[in-house]
Every structure is written in C-alpha cells, then in structure tokens.
mmCIF file of C-alpha atoms and ligand atoms in Angstrom:
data_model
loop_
_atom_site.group_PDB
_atom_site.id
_atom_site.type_symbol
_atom_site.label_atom_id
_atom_site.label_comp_id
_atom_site.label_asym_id
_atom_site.label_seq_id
_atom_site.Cartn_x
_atom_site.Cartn_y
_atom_site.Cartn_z
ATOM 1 C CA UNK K 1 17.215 -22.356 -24.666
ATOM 2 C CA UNK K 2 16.036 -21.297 -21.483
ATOM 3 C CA UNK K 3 18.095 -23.984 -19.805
ATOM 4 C CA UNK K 4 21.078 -22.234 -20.510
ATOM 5 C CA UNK K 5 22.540 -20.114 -18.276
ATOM 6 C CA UNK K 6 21.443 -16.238 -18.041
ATOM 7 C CA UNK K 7 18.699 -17.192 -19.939
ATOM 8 C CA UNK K 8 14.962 -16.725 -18.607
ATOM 9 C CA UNK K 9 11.821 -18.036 -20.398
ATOM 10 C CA UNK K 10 11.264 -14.039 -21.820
ATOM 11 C CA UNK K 11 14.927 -14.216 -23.596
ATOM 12 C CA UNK K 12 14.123 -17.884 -24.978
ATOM 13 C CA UNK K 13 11.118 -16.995 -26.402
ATOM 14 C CA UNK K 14 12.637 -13.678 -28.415
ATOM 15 C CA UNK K 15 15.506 -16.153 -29.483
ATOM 16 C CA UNK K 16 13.153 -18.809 -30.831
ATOM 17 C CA UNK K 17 11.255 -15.915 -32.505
ATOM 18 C CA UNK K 18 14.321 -14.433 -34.311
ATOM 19 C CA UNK K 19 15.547 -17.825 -35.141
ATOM 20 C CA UNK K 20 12.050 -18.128 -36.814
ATOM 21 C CA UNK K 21 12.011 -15.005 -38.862
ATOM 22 C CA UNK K 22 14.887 -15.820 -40.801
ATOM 23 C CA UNK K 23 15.646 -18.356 -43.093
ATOM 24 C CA UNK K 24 15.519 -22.239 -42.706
ATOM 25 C CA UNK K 25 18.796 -22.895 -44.320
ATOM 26 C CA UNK K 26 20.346 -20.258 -41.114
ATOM 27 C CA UNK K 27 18.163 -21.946 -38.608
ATOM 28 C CA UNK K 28 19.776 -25.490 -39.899
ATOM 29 C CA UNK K 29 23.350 -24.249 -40.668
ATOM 30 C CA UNK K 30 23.235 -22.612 -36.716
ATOM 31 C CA UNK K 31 21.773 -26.553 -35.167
ATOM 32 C CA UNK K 32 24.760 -27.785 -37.575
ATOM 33 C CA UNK K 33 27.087 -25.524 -35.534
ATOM 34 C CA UNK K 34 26.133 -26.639 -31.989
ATOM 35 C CA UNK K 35 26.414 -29.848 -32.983
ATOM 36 C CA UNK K 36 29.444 -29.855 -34.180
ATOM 37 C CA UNK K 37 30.984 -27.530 -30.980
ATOM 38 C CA UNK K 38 29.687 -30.317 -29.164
ATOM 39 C CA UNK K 39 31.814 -32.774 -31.433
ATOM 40 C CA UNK K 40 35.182 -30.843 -31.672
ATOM 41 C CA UNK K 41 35.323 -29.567 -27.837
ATOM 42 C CA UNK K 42 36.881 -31.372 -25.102
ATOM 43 C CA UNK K 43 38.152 -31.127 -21.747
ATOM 44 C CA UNK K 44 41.344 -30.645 -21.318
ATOM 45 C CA UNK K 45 43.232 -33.673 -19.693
ATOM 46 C CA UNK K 46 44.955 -31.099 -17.406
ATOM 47 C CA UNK K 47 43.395 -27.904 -16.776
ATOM 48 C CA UNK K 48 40.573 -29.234 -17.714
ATOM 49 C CA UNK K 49 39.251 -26.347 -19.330
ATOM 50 C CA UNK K 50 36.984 -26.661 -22.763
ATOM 51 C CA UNK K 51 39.768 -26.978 -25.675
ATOM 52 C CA UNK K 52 39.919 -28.227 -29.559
ATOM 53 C CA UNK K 53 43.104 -29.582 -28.505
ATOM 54 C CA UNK K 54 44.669 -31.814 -25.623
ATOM 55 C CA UNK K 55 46.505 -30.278 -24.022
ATOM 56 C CA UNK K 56 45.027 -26.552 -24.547
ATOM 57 C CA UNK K 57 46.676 -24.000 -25.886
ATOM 58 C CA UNK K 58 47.488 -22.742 -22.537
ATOM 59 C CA UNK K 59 49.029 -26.059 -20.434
ATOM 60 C CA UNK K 60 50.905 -26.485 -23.938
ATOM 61 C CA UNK K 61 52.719 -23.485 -23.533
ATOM 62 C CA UNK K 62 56.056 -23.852 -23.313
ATOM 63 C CA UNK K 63 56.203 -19.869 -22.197
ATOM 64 C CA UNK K 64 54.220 -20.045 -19.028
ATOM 65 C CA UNK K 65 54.973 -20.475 -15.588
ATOM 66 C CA UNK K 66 54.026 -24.436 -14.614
ATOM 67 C CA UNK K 67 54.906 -23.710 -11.080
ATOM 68 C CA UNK K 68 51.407 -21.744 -9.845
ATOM 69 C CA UNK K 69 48.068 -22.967 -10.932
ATOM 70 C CA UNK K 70 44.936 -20.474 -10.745
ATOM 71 C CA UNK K 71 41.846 -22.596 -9.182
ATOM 72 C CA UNK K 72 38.880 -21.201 -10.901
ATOM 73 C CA UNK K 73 35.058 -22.186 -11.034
ATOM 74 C CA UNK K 74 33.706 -22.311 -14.382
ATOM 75 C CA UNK K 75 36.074 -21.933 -18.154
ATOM 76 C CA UNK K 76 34.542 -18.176 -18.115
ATOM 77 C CA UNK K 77 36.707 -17.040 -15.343
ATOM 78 C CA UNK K 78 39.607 -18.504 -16.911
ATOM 79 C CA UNK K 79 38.988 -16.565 -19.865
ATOM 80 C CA UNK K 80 38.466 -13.241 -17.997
ATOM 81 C CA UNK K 81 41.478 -13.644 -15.842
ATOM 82 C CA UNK K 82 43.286 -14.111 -19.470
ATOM 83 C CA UNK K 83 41.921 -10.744 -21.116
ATOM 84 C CA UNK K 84 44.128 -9.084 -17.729
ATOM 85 C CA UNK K 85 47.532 -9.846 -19.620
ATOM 86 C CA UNK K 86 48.760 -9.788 -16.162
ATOM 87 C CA UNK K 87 48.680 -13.942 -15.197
ATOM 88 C CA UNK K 88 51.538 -16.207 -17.062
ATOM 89 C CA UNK K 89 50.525 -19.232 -14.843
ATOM 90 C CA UNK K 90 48.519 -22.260 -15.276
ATOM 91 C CA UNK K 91 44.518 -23.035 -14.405
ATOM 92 C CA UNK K 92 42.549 -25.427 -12.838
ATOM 93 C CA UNK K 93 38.627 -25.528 -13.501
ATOM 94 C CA UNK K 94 36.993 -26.728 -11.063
ATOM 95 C CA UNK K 95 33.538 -26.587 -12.993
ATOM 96 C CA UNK K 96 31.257 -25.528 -10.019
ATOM 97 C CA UNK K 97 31.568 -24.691 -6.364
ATOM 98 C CA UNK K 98 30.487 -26.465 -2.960
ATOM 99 C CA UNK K 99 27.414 -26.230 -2.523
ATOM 100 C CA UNK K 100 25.729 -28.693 0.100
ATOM 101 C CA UNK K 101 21.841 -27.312 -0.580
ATOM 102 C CA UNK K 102 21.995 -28.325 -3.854
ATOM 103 C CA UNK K 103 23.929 -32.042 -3.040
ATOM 104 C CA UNK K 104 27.312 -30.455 -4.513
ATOM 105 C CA UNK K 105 30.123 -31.893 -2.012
ATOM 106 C CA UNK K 106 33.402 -32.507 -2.901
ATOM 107 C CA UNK K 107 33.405 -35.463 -5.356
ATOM 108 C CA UNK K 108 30.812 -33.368 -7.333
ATOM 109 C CA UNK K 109 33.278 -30.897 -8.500
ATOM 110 C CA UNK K 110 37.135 -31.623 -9.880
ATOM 111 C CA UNK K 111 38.754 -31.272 -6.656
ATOM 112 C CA UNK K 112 40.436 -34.717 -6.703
ATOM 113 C CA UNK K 113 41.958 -33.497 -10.423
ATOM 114 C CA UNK K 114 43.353 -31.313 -8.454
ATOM 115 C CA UNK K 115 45.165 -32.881 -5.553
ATOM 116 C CA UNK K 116 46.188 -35.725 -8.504
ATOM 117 C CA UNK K 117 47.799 -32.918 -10.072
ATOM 118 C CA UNK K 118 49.805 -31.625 -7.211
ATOM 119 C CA UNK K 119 50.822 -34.855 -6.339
ATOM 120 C CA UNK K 120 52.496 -35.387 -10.017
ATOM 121 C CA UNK K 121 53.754 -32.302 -10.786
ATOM 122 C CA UNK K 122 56.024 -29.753 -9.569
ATOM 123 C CA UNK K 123 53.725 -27.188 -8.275
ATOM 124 C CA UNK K 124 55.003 -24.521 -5.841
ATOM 125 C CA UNK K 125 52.056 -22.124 -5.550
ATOM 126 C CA UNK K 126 47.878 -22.292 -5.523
ATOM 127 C CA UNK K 127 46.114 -19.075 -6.400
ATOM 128 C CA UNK K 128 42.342 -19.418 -5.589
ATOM 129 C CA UNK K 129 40.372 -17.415 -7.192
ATOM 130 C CA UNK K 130 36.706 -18.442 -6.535
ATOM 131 C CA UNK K 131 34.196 -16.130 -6.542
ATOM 132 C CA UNK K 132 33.376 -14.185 -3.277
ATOM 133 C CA UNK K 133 29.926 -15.965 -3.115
ATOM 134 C CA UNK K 134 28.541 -17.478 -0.291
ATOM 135 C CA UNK K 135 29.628 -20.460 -2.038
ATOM 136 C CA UNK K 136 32.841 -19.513 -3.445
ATOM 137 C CA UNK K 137 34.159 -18.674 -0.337
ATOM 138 C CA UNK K 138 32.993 -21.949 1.187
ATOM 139 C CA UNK K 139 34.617 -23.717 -1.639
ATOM 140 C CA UNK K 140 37.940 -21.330 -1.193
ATOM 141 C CA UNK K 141 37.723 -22.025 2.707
ATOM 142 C CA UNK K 142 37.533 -26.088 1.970
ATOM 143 C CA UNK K 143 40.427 -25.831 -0.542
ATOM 144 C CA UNK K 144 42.686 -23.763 1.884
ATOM 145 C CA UNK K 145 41.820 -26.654 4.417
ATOM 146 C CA UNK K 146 42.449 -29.933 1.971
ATOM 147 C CA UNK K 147 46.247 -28.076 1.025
ATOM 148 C CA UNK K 148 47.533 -26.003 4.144
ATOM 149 C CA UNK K 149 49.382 -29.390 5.400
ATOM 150 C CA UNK K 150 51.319 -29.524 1.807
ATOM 151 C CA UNK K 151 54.222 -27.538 1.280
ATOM 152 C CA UNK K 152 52.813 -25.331 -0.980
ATOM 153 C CA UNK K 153 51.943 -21.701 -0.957
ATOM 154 C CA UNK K 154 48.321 -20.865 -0.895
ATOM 155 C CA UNK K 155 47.325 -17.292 -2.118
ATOM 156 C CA UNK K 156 43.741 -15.730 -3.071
ATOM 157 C CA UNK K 157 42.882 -12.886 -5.210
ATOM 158 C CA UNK K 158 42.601 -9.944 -3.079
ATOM 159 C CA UNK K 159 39.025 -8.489 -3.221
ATOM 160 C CA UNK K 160 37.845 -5.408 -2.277
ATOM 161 C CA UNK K 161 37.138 -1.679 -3.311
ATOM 162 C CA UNK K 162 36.598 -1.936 -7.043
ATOM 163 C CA UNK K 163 38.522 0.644 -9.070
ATOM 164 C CA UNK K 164 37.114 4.315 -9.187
ATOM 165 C CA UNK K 165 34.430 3.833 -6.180
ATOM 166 C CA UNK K 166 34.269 6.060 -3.188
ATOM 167 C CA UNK K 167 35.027 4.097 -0.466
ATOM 168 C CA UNK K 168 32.415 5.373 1.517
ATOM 169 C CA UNK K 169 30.071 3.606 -1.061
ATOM 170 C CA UNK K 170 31.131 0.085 -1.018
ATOM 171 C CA UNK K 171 28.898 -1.941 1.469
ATOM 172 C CA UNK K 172 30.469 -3.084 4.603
ATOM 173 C CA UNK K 173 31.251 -7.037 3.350
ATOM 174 C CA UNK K 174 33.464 -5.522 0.431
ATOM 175 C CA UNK K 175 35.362 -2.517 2.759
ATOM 176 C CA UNK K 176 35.684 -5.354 5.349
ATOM 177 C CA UNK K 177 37.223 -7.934 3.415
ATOM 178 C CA UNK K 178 39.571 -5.129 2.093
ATOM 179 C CA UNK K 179 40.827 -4.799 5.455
ATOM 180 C CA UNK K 180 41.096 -8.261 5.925
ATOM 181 C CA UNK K 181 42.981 -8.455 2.930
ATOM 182 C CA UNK K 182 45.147 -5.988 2.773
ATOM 183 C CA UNK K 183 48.334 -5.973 0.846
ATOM 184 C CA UNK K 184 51.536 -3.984 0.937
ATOM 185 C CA UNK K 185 51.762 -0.418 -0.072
ATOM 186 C CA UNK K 186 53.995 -0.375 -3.267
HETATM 187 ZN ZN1 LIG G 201 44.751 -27.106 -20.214
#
C-alpha cells in the first residue's frame, strides 16, 4: 500500500493493521473489490479520463460545450474542477507532467492524444490548467509552445491570491503571478 500515492510506510502499516483486526471474509470481499475496479475501469477513448463507460459520462454529454477542452494532469483534477459547477466544457488528462529529471518528455505523457484530437475535432479553445508546480508550469509553457501556431485560443486558469487571505501574506511567487495574471475588473 505504500506505493500508492500519499501513502508513507507509517500509513501502510496502520492500514495493514486495521485490515488485520477485522474479519477475513472483509479483508477478501475488499481484495475482491480492487480487483474488480481494476476489471470494470477504463480509459476513456477521448478524454481519457478513468470511466465504466466509453465514452464517459462527461464527452457523452450531449449538454456540454465540445468547443473548449480543459488540459489537466491527473483524473483528480478533473474531478475537482467538476465539484466548481462553474465548467460545462470538455477535459483532457494528460496523466502526468514534464518532467525531464525523472525521464518524463513528451511521448511519456498523452500529449499526442491531444494534438490528434484537435486535429479531428472542432475545437475552438484550450484551457490549461496544470498545476503551478515547477513542473506544471513547464508542462503549461511546452503546451502553449506545441499550439500558439494553431488557430486556437489558448487560456490558463488564473492563479493567485486564494480567497479570504491578506494579501500581504501570500509569498511573493503567488502575489507576482497575480499581477502577471491579472484579469478585468467586473
Ligand atoms: Zn471522456
């Protein structure tokens, strides 16, 4: 377990522990489970986000704008971008980021899904939403660089001053990139 994500040797141990003190039949019916998740999941073909179905639920819906697709990292971001209510457009999971240390280059990640999918469909607007990581950004800064000769609009989440904070106690990075960033008063 403690090759899952989040998960440290300390966390692993208390799981395997707790598994232990309860009954077999749980311990067996949870393996069953995993297994089975592993059986009934999927990519999808075009958002390639984890889905029971092919297309998801999402790229199925007939309700939702086709036009802009939301580049994301990992099927988690996806999923808290949808608990906003506020984004009607499609995704595209890139499932990592650049990351040249660790031998992650382009052809590592699903960045060639992606230019594919521009080519075939009729998409009008990129929204990049990577995280603002050292490597997030470098993946954001590649992706602006591989589309700005398309005719296509490239946009980023804005990023900044999180809601509530005192400006004068966000670091310098965040109240910088704010700047940067700024958007229209409204
Ligand atoms: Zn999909």
């Amino acid at each position: 377990m403690s090759s899952m994500p989040g998960i440290g040797a300390k966390t692993a141990t208390r799981m395997a522990l707790n598994i232990l003190r309860k009954p077999q039949a749980d311990a067996r019916e949870m393996a069953e489970a995993l297994a089975e998740l592993h059986k009934s999941i999927q990519l999808c073909s075009c958002c390639l986000t984890f889905s029971e179905d092919d297309p998801c639920a999402i790229c199925a819906d007939p309700e939702r704008d086709e036009s802009i697709v939301c580049v994301v990292e990992q099927p988690g971001d996806l999923i808290a971008i949808e608990k906003t209510d506020t984004y009607r457009g499609h995704y595209h999971i890139l499932h990592g980021v650049l990351s040249p240390i660790d031998g992650i280059g382009p052809d590592e990640i699903k960045i060639n899904e992606l230019l594919a999918r521009i080519d075939s469909n009729r998409i009008e607007e990129i929204l990049i939403a990577t995280s603002s990581t050292v490597p997030g950004e470098a993946t954001a800064s590649y992706l602006i660089d591989r589309l700005q000769t398309l005719s296509i609009k490239l946009t980023r989440l804005a990023c900044g001053i999180p809601m509530g904070m005192d400006i004068k106690h966000a670091d310098k990075y965040t109240l910088a990139k704010a700047i940067e960033r700024r958007s229209h008063a409204s």
